[in-house]
PDB file of C-alpha atoms and ligand atoms in Angstrom:
ATOM      1  CA  MET A   1      -1.088 -12.830  33.824  1.00  0.00           C
ATOM      2  CA  SER A   2      -2.177 -11.379  30.369  1.00  0.00           C
ATOM      3  CA  ILE A   3      -4.128 -13.314  28.257  1.00  0.00           C
ATOM      4  CA  GLU A   4      -1.776 -15.193  25.291  1.00  0.00           C
ATOM      5  CA  GLU A   5      -2.590 -14.455  21.923  1.00  0.00           C
ATOM      6  CA  PRO A   6      -2.117 -17.326  19.428  1.00  0.00           C
ATOM      7  CA  PRO A   7       1.251 -17.247  17.718  1.00  0.00           C
ATOM      8  CA  LYS A   8       1.164 -15.858  14.563  1.00  0.00           C
ATOM      9  CA  HIS A   9       1.610 -18.301  11.889  1.00  0.00           C
ATOM     10  CA  ILE A  10       4.378 -17.450   9.349  1.00  0.00           C
ATOM     11  CA  LEU A  11       4.667 -18.964   5.843  1.00  0.00           C
ATOM     12  CA  ILE A  12       8.174 -19.249   4.668  1.00  0.00           C
ATOM     13  CA  VAL A  13       8.606 -19.863   0.414  1.00  0.00           C
ATOM     14  CA  GLU A  14      11.920 -20.693   0.123  1.00  0.00           C
ATOM     15  CA  ASP A  15      13.866 -23.383  -2.205  1.00  0.00           C
ATOM     16  CA  GLU A  16      16.949 -23.452  -0.728  1.00  0.00           C
ATOM     17  CA  ASP A  17      16.672 -25.859   2.294  1.00  0.00           C
ATOM     18  CA  ALA A  18      19.274 -24.954   4.520  1.00  0.00           C
ATOM     19  CA  LEU A  19      17.993 -21.280   4.693  1.00  0.00           C
ATOM     20  CA  ALA A  20      14.372 -22.156   5.067  1.00  0.00           C
ATOM     21  CA  LYS A  21      15.201 -24.557   8.053  1.00  0.00           C
ATOM     22  CA  GLY A  22      17.591 -21.833   9.630  1.00  0.00           C
ATOM     23  CA  MET A  23      14.604 -18.906   9.474  1.00  0.00           C
ATOM     24  CA  GLN A  24      12.087 -21.406  10.288  1.00  0.00           C
ATOM     25  CA  PHE A  25      14.196 -22.448  13.488  1.00  0.00           C
ATOM     26  CA  ASN A  26      14.795 -18.758  14.471  1.00  0.00           C
ATOM     27  CA  PHE A  27      11.211 -17.803  13.687  1.00  0.00           C
ATOM     28  CA  GLU A  28      10.189 -20.588  16.219  1.00  0.00           C
ATOM     29  CA  GLN A  29      12.593 -19.288  18.703  1.00  0.00           C
ATOM     30  CA  GLU A  30      10.654 -15.975  18.546  1.00  0.00           C
ATOM     31  CA  GLY A  31       7.647 -17.352  19.224  1.00  0.00           C
ATOM     32  CA  TYR A  32       6.021 -17.705  15.633  1.00  0.00           C
ATOM     33  CA  GLU A  33       4.713 -20.993  14.231  1.00  0.00           C
ATOM     34  CA  VAL A  34       5.964 -21.687  11.001  1.00  0.00           C
ATOM     35  CA  SER A  35       5.261 -23.469   7.634  1.00  0.00           C
ATOM     36  CA  VAL A  36       7.917 -23.917   4.860  1.00  0.00           C
ATOM     37  CA  ALA A  37       6.948 -24.368   1.440  1.00  0.00           C
ATOM     38  CA  GLY A  38       9.917 -24.741  -1.217  1.00  0.00           C
ATOM     39  CA  ASP A  39       7.876 -24.160  -4.570  1.00  0.00           C
ATOM     40  CA  GLY A  40       4.831 -21.995  -5.856  1.00  0.00           C
ATOM     41  CA  PRO A  41       2.280 -25.245  -5.661  1.00  0.00           C
ATOM     42  CA  SER A  42       2.915 -26.059  -2.342  1.00  0.00           C
ATOM     43  CA  ALA A  43       3.053 -22.223  -1.305  1.00  0.00           C
ATOM     44  CA  LEU A  44      -0.302 -21.496  -2.503  1.00  0.00           C
ATOM     45  CA  ALA A  45      -1.755 -24.755  -1.287  1.00  0.00           C
ATOM     46  CA  SER A  46      -0.623 -24.465   2.037  1.00  0.00           C
ATOM     47  CA  PHE A  47      -1.943 -20.746   2.106  1.00  0.00           C
ATOM     48  CA  ALA A  48      -5.650 -21.760   0.349  1.00  0.00           C
ATOM     49  CA  ARG A  49      -5.612 -24.721   3.040  1.00  0.00           C
ATOM     50  CA  GLN A  50      -5.641 -21.909   6.129  1.00  0.00           C
ATOM     51  CA  PRO A  51      -7.887 -19.133   5.001  1.00  0.00           C
ATOM     52  CA  GLY A  52      -6.847 -16.648   7.441  1.00  0.00           C
ATOM     53  CA  GLY A  53      -4.657 -18.633   9.127  1.00  0.00           C
ATOM     54  CA  ILE A  54      -1.320 -17.219   7.423  1.00  0.00           C
ATOM     55  CA  ASP A  55      -0.523 -13.824   8.793  1.00  0.00           C
ATOM     56  CA  LEU A  56       2.658 -13.159   7.014  1.00  0.00           C
ATOM     57  CA  ILE A  57       4.422 -14.623   4.130  1.00  0.00           C
ATOM     58  CA  ILE A  58       8.100 -14.427   3.470  1.00  0.00           C
ATOM     59  CA  LEU A  59       8.553 -15.028  -0.008  1.00  0.00           C
ATOM     60  CA  ASP A  60      11.670 -16.113  -2.285  1.00  0.00           C
ATOM     61  CA  LEU A  61      11.786 -14.770  -6.045  1.00  0.00           C
ATOM     62  CA  MET A  62      13.746 -17.371  -7.650  1.00  0.00           C
ATOM     63  CA  LEU A  63      12.233 -20.656  -7.366  1.00  0.00           C
ATOM     64  CA  PRO A  64      11.612 -23.742  -9.307  1.00  0.00           C
ATOM     65  CA  GLY A  65       8.962 -23.740 -11.754  1.00  0.00           C
ATOM     66  CA  MET A  66       6.615 -21.141 -10.461  1.00  0.00           C
ATOM     67  CA  SER A  67       8.655 -17.669  -9.922  1.00  0.00           C
ATOM     68  CA  GLY A  68       8.086 -15.317  -6.709  1.00  0.00           C
ATOM     69  CA  PHE A  69       6.212 -13.000  -8.835  1.00  0.00           C
ATOM     70  CA  GLU A  70       3.765 -15.307  -9.906  1.00  0.00           C
ATOM     71  CA  ILE A  71       3.407 -16.586  -6.509  1.00  0.00           C
ATOM     72  CA  LEU A  72       2.546 -13.038  -5.012  1.00  0.00           C
ATOM     73  CA  ALA A  73      -0.014 -12.199  -7.734  1.00  0.00           C
ATOM     74  CA  LYS A  74      -1.641 -15.297  -6.944  1.00  0.00           C
ATOM     75  CA  VAL A  75      -1.948 -14.816  -3.219  1.00  0.00           C
ATOM     76  CA  ARG A  76      -3.031 -10.943  -3.819  1.00  0.00           C
ATOM     77  CA  GLU A  77      -6.145 -12.477  -5.766  1.00  0.00           C
ATOM     78  CA  LEU A  78      -6.673 -14.443  -2.826  1.00  0.00           C
ATOM     79  CA  ASP A  79      -5.906 -12.000   0.088  1.00  0.00           C
ATOM     80  CA  PRO A  80      -5.380  -8.398  -0.907  1.00  0.00           C
ATOM     81  CA  PHE A  81      -3.968  -7.528   2.605  1.00  0.00           C
ATOM     82  CA  VAL A  82      -1.798 -10.436   4.088  1.00  0.00           C
ATOM     83  CA  PRO A  83       1.781  -9.027   4.731  1.00  0.00           C
ATOM     84  CA  VAL A  84       4.409 -10.147   2.039  1.00  0.00           C
ATOM     85  CA  LEU A  85       8.001  -9.560   2.383  1.00  0.00           C
ATOM     86  CA  ILE A  86      10.239 -10.309  -0.289  1.00  0.00           C
ATOM     87  CA  LEU A  87      13.534 -11.828   0.133  1.00  0.00           C
ATOM     88  CA  SER A  88      15.273 -12.374  -2.594  1.00  0.00           C
ATOM     89  CA  ALA A  89      18.847 -12.051  -4.301  1.00  0.00           C
ATOM     90  CA  LYS A  90      17.296 -10.264  -6.940  1.00  0.00           C
ATOM     91  CA  ARG A  91      18.752  -6.624  -6.353  1.00  0.00           C
ATOM     92  CA  LEU A  92      17.667  -4.564  -9.748  1.00  0.00           C
ATOM     93  CA  SER A  93      15.209  -1.669  -8.734  1.00  0.00           C
ATOM     94  CA  GLU A  94      12.959  -3.016 -11.790  1.00  0.00           C
ATOM     95  CA  ASP A  95      12.640  -6.243  -9.905  1.00  0.00           C
ATOM     96  CA  ARG A  96      11.703  -4.558  -6.878  1.00  0.00           C
ATOM     97  CA  ALA A  97       9.360  -2.075  -8.912  1.00  0.00           C
ATOM     98  CA  HIS A  98       7.551  -4.971 -10.070  1.00  0.00           C
ATOM     99  CA  ALA A  99       7.120  -6.657  -6.489  1.00  0.00           C
ATOM    100  CA  PHE A 100       5.825  -3.520  -5.231  1.00  0.00           C
ATOM    101  CA  ASP A 101       3.610  -3.161  -8.240  1.00  0.00           C
ATOM    102  CA  LEU A 102       2.013  -6.409  -7.368  1.00  0.00           C
ATOM    103  CA  GLY A 103       1.578  -5.881  -3.861  1.00  0.00           C
ATOM    104  CA  THR A 104       4.520  -6.743  -1.770  1.00  0.00           C
ATOM    105  CA  ASP A 105       4.741  -4.654   1.557  1.00  0.00           C
ATOM    106  CA  GLN A 106       8.465  -5.276   1.851  1.00  0.00           C
ATOM    107  CA  TYR A 107      11.630  -6.014   0.097  1.00  0.00           C
ATOM    108  CA  LEU A 108      14.684  -7.665   1.705  1.00  0.00           C
ATOM    109  CA  THR A 109      17.755  -8.766  -0.634  1.00  0.00           C
ATOM    110  CA  LYS A 110      19.909 -11.406   0.135  1.00  0.00           C
ATOM    111  CA  PRO A 111      21.914 -11.739   2.005  1.00  0.00           C
ATOM    112  CA  PHE A 112      20.547 -10.115   4.836  1.00  0.00           C
ATOM    113  CA  ALA A 113      20.919  -9.858   8.406  1.00  0.00           C
ATOM    114  CA  LEU A 114      18.596 -12.123  10.358  1.00  0.00           C
ATOM    115  CA  PRO A 115      17.813  -9.618  13.112  1.00  0.00           C
ATOM    116  CA  GLU A 116      16.813  -7.094  10.409  1.00  0.00           C
ATOM    117  CA  LEU A 117      14.513  -9.834   8.828  1.00  0.00           C
ATOM    118  CA  ILE A 118      13.019 -10.497  12.223  1.00  0.00           C
ATOM    119  CA  SER A 119      12.375  -6.853  13.180  1.00  0.00           C
ATOM    120  CA  ARG A 120      10.802  -6.360   9.934  1.00  0.00           C
ATOM    121  CA  VAL A 121       8.651  -9.259  10.244  1.00  0.00           C
ATOM    122  CA  ARG A 122       7.717  -7.894  13.877  1.00  0.00           C
ATOM    123  CA  ASN A 123       6.784  -4.507  12.413  1.00  0.00           C
ATOM    124  CA  LEU A 124       4.657  -5.739   9.664  1.00  0.00           C
ATOM    125  CA  LEU A 125       2.795  -7.646  12.095  1.00  0.00           C
ATOM    126  CA  ARG A 126       2.361  -5.195  14.320  1.00  0.00           C
ATOM    127  CA  LYS A 127       1.407  -2.753  11.914  1.00  0.00           C
ATOM    128  CA  ARG A 128      -1.588  -5.015  11.003  1.00  0.00           C
ATOM    129  CA  ALA A 129      -2.790  -6.012  14.435  1.00  0.00           C
ATOM    130  CA  ASN A 130      -2.780  -1.908  15.347  1.00  0.00           C
ATOM    131  CA  LYS A 131      -5.427  -1.737  12.353  1.00  0.00           C
ATOM    132  CA  PRO A 132      -8.668  -0.570  13.703  1.00  0.00           C
ATOM    133  CA  PRO A 133     -11.519  -2.454  12.863  1.00  0.00           C
ATOM    134  CA  SER A 134     -12.909  -1.763   9.297  1.00  0.00           C
ATOM    135  CA  SER A 135     -15.653   0.564   9.065  1.00  0.00           C
ATOM    136  CA  GLY A 136     -14.942   1.698   5.282  1.00  0.00           C
ATOM    137  CA  GLU A 137     -16.982   4.748   5.917  1.00  0.00           C
ATOM    138  CA  ILE A 138     -14.732   7.950   7.775  1.00  0.00           C
ATOM    139  CA  VAL A 139     -11.481   7.447   6.578  1.00  0.00           C
ATOM    140  CA  THR A 140      -9.555  10.234   7.420  1.00  0.00           C
ATOM    141  CA  PRO A 141     -10.424  11.682  11.325  1.00  0.00           C
ATOM    142  CA  PRO A 142     -10.397  15.383  11.058  1.00  0.00           C
ATOM    143  CA  GLU A 143      -6.909  16.723  11.929  1.00  0.00           C
ATOM    144  CA  LYS A 144      -6.352  19.914  13.296  1.00  0.00           C
ATOM    145  CA  ASN A 145      -5.414  21.581  10.018  1.00  0.00           C
ATOM    146  CA  THR A 146      -7.601  20.099   8.010  1.00  0.00           C
ATOM    147  CA  VAL A 147      -9.636  23.159   5.638  1.00  0.00           C
ATOM    148  CA  GLU A 148     -12.613  23.391   4.310  1.00  0.00           C
ATOM    149  CA  LYS A 149     -11.793  24.511   0.800  1.00  0.00           C
ATOM    150  CA  PHE A 150      -8.304  23.631  -0.893  1.00  0.00           C
ATOM    151  CA  ARG A 151      -7.684  25.378  -4.021  1.00  0.00           C
ATOM    152  CA  PHE A 152      -5.018  24.573  -6.765  1.00  0.00           C
ATOM    153  CA  GLY A 153      -4.924  25.690 -10.427  1.00  0.00           C
ATOM    154  CA  ASP A 154      -8.774  26.525 -11.090  1.00  0.00           C
ATOM    155  CA  VAL A 155     -10.194  23.579  -8.810  1.00  0.00           C
ATOM    156  CA  GLU A 156     -11.545  24.259  -5.697  1.00  0.00           C
ATOM    157  CA  VAL A 157     -12.189  21.294  -3.395  1.00  0.00           C
ATOM    158  CA  ASP A 158     -15.076  21.782  -0.869  1.00  0.00           C
ATOM    159  CA  PHE A 159     -14.462  19.475   1.710  1.00  0.00           C
ATOM    160  CA  ASP A 160     -18.207  19.857   3.281  1.00  0.00           C
ATOM    161  CA  ALA A 161     -20.070  19.617   0.372  1.00  0.00           C
ATOM    162  CA  TYR A 162     -17.986  16.898  -1.090  1.00  0.00           C
ATOM    163  CA  GLU A 163     -17.835  18.877  -4.321  1.00  0.00           C
ATOM    164  CA  VAL A 164     -15.323  19.681  -6.715  1.00  0.00           C
ATOM    165  CA  LYS A 165     -15.401  22.795  -8.776  1.00  0.00           C
ATOM    166  CA  VAL A 166     -13.555  23.304 -11.768  1.00  0.00           C
ATOM    167  CA  GLY A 167     -13.879  26.558 -13.309  1.00  0.00           C
ATOM    168  CA  ASP A 168     -17.644  27.051 -13.445  1.00  0.00           C
ATOM    169  CA  LYS A 169     -18.180  23.346 -13.300  1.00  0.00           C
ATOM    170  CA  VAL A 170     -19.175  21.528 -10.222  1.00  0.00           C
ATOM    171  CA  HIS A 171     -18.677  17.946  -9.723  1.00  0.00           C
ATOM    172  CA  SER A 172     -19.869  15.526  -7.427  1.00  0.00           C
ATOM    173  CA  LEU A 173     -17.783  12.923  -6.001  1.00  0.00           C
ATOM    174  CA  THR A 174     -18.684   9.645  -4.384  1.00  0.00           C
ATOM    175  CA  THR A 175     -17.448   9.220  -0.840  1.00  0.00           C
ATOM    176  CA  MET A 176     -14.392   7.133  -1.838  1.00  0.00           C
ATOM    177  CA  GLU A 177     -13.526   9.328  -4.782  1.00  0.00           C
ATOM    178  CA  PHE A 178     -13.789  12.085  -2.302  1.00  0.00           C
ATOM    179  CA  GLN A 179     -11.721  10.399   0.567  1.00  0.00           C
ATOM    180  CA  LEU A 180      -9.218   9.502  -1.975  1.00  0.00           C
ATOM    181  CA  LEU A 181      -8.399  13.040  -2.846  1.00  0.00           C
ATOM    182  CA  ARG A 182      -8.307  14.332   0.563  1.00  0.00           C
ATOM    183  CA  TYR A 183      -5.683  11.921   1.317  1.00  0.00           C
ATOM    184  CA  PHE A 184      -3.882  13.003  -1.507  1.00  0.00           C
ATOM    185  CA  ILE A 185      -4.770  17.124  -0.822  1.00  0.00           C
ATOM    186  CA  GLU A 186      -3.462  16.342   3.100  1.00  0.00           C
ATOM    187  CA  HIS A 187      -0.228  14.294   1.800  1.00  0.00           C
ATOM    188  CA  LYS A 188       0.466  16.665  -1.235  1.00  0.00           C
ATOM    189  CA  GLY A 189       4.156  16.465  -2.560  1.00  0.00           C
ATOM    190  CA  ARG A 190       4.507  13.118  -1.154  1.00  0.00           C
ATOM    191  CA  VAL A 191       5.195   9.709  -3.208  1.00  0.00           C
ATOM    192  CA  LEU A 192       2.002   7.527  -2.046  1.00  0.00           C
ATOM    193  CA  SER A 193       2.245   3.901  -2.816  1.00  0.00           C
ATOM    194  CA  ARG A 194      -0.906   1.913  -3.815  1.00  0.00           C
ATOM    195  CA  SER A 195      -0.695   0.293  -0.920  1.00  0.00           C
ATOM    196  CA  GLU A 196      -0.237   2.714   1.522  1.00  0.00           C
ATOM    197  CA  LEU A 197      -3.397   4.523  -0.455  1.00  0.00           C
ATOM    198  CA  LEU A 198      -5.289   1.039  -0.117  1.00  0.00           C
ATOM    199  CA  GLU A 199      -4.434   0.677   3.837  1.00  0.00           C
ATOM    200  CA  ASN A 200      -5.207   4.292   4.384  1.00  0.00           C
ATOM    201  CA  VAL A 201      -7.903   5.349   2.319  1.00  0.00           C
ATOM    202  CA  TRP A 202     -10.190   2.108   2.121  1.00  0.00           C
ATOM    203  CA  LYS A 203      -8.755   0.541   5.395  1.00  0.00           C
ATOM    204  CA  GLU A 204      -9.764  -3.256   4.877  1.00  0.00           C
ATOM    205  CA  SER A 205     -13.135  -2.965   4.249  1.00  0.00           C
ATOM    206  CA  ALA A 206     -13.754  -3.199   0.775  1.00  0.00           C
ATOM    207  CA  GLU A 207     -12.818  -5.963  -1.938  1.00  0.00           C
ATOM    208  CA  ILE A 208     -10.236  -3.634  -3.598  1.00  0.00           C
ATOM    209  CA  THR A 209      -7.074  -4.212  -5.473  1.00  0.00           C
ATOM    210  CA  THR A 210      -4.198  -1.916  -6.375  1.00  0.00           C
ATOM    211  CA  ARG A 211      -5.906  -2.296  -9.962  1.00  0.00           C
ATOM    212  CA  SER A 212      -8.820  -0.310  -8.146  1.00  0.00           C
ATOM    213  CA  VAL A 213      -6.287   2.326  -6.986  1.00  0.00           C
ATOM    214  CA  ASP A 214      -5.474   3.063 -10.446  1.00  0.00           C
ATOM    215  CA  ASN A 215      -8.972   3.196 -11.611  1.00  0.00           C
ATOM    216  CA  PHE A 216      -9.948   5.537  -8.686  1.00  0.00           C
ATOM    217  CA  VAL A 217      -7.165   7.730  -9.763  1.00  0.00           C
ATOM    218  CA  LEU A 218      -8.053   7.917 -13.661  1.00  0.00           C
ATOM    219  CA  ARG A 219     -11.574   8.787 -12.698  1.00  0.00           C
ATOM    220  CA  LEU A 220     -10.064  12.052 -10.379  1.00  0.00           C
ATOM    221  CA  ARG A 221      -7.957  12.874 -13.042  1.00  0.00           C
ATOM    222  CA  LYS A 222     -10.708  13.237 -15.260  1.00  0.00           C
ATOM    223  CA  ILE A 223     -12.327  15.627 -13.036  1.00  0.00           C
ATOM    224  CA  ILE A 224      -9.226  17.705 -12.150  1.00  0.00           C
ATOM    225  CA  GLU A 225      -6.929  17.585 -14.715  1.00  0.00           C
ATOM    226  CA  GLU A 226      -7.088  19.760 -18.006  1.00  0.00           C
ATOM    227  CA  ASN A 227      -5.613  16.332 -19.960  1.00  0.00           C
ATOM    228  CA  SER A 228      -6.338  13.369 -18.215  1.00  0.00           C
ATOM    229  CA  ALA A 229      -4.076  11.750 -20.351  1.00  0.00           C
ATOM    230  CA  ASP A 230      -1.239  14.187 -19.552  1.00  0.00           C
ATOM    231  CA  PRO A 231      -1.763  14.549 -15.730  1.00  0.00           C
ATOM    232  CA  ARG A 232       0.059  17.728 -14.076  1.00  0.00           C
ATOM    233  CA  TYR A 233      -1.554  17.220 -10.812  1.00  0.00           C
ATOM    234  CA  LEU A 234      -2.058  13.950  -9.939  1.00  0.00           C
ATOM    235  CA  VAL A 235       1.028  12.182 -11.507  1.00  0.00           C
ATOM    236  CA  SER A 236       2.128   8.530 -11.474  1.00  0.00           C
ATOM    237  CA  VAL A 237       5.468   7.570  -9.998  1.00  0.00           C
ATOM    238  CA  ARG A 238       6.602   4.731 -12.117  1.00  0.00           C
ATOM    239  CA  GLY A 239       6.893   1.386 -10.130  1.00  0.00           C
ATOM    240  CA  THR A 240       5.173   3.026  -6.596  1.00  0.00           C
ATOM    241  CA  GLY A 241       2.133   4.901  -7.149  1.00  0.00           C
ATOM    242  CA  TYR A 242       0.961   8.542  -7.095  1.00  0.00           C
ATOM    243  CA  ARG A 243       2.309  12.089  -6.179  1.00  0.00           C
ATOM    244  CA  PHE A 244      -0.422  14.964  -5.897  1.00  0.00           C
ATOM    245  CA  ILE A 245       1.428  18.333  -6.950  1.00  0.00           C
ATOM    246  CA  PRO A 246      -1.053  21.067  -6.343  1.00  0.00           C
ATOM    247  CA  HIS A 247       1.459  23.778  -7.748  1.00  0.00           C
ATOM    248  CA  PRO A 248       3.143  22.121 -11.002  1.00  0.00           C
ATOM    249  CA  ASP A 249       4.479  25.151 -11.994  1.00  0.00           C
ATOM    250  CA  ALA A 250       6.056  26.490  -8.882  1.00  0.00           C
ATOM    251  CA  GLN A 251       7.233  23.198  -6.898  1.00  0.00           C
ATOM    252  CA  ASP A 252      10.065  25.335  -5.077  1.00  0.00           C
ATOM    253  CA  GLN A 253       7.489  27.686  -3.101  1.00  0.00           C
ATOM    254  CA  PRO A 254       5.694  26.162   0.229  1.00  0.00           C
ATOM    255  CA  LEU A 255       3.017  24.274  -0.608  1.00  0.00           C
ATOM    256  CA  ASN A 256       0.437  26.328   1.827  1.00  0.00           C
ATOM    257  CA  HIS A 257      -1.697  27.802  -0.287  1.00  0.00           C
ATOM    258  CA  PHE A 258      -5.055  27.218   1.947  1.00  0.00           C
ATOM    259  CA  THR A 259      -8.078  29.359   1.729  1.00  0.00           C
ATOM    260  CA  PRO A 260      -9.081  30.507   5.121  1.00  0.00           C
TER     261      PRO A 260
HETATM  262 CA1  LIG B 301      15.811 -19.501  -4.289  1.00  0.00          CA
END
């Protein structure tokens, strides 16, 4: 027999009693431990009472008194990493963007299908459980395609020396700045959310929030952009995160300008 893990504990924040009870019943059937809170203050109290004891939060947005957005912001102050799934009737893309800006992991709209909700919860918990222990040092294990130098515009990134050369000027980067730049380069062209960056670049080691990601990006921009106020390479994607475009003038060409 395998050693049984303690059941994962889900906090459901939902003011519609019947819906909350229905979800509670179904998640308990799936083997989870479930707490229910009908408003913000009791949700936060329940979360604060059990530090590290809540494994995932299912959060409604329209609640009496304190909105789900406010709750999410407070939860993120307490714990940048606990998985949050917003379950809301709000369907507007602005609401979704706001929720992701505040640090939700998923957003599911009502009405929803229960099996989908359960699968999403399971995935979020699995993803979290599979995370390697945080070291905060080596972030990206060297991959087969990792190159020692990468060039774009008049910028040359030297992965061995942790240096970035812009024209004739050489900038030394901190480890974290460099790891972030490396992640952008390895995922060039792709929209990267703040939470993905947090998860993959910082792991869970540092006391860092999505706002710190923004600060690191600003620092990188000051180094690699001609005009950091009007970035061309490291562009913001509203409501989501960032995208690294090594060749902004030639986006339809293959982006494989590696140097040997
Ligand atoms: Ca509601």
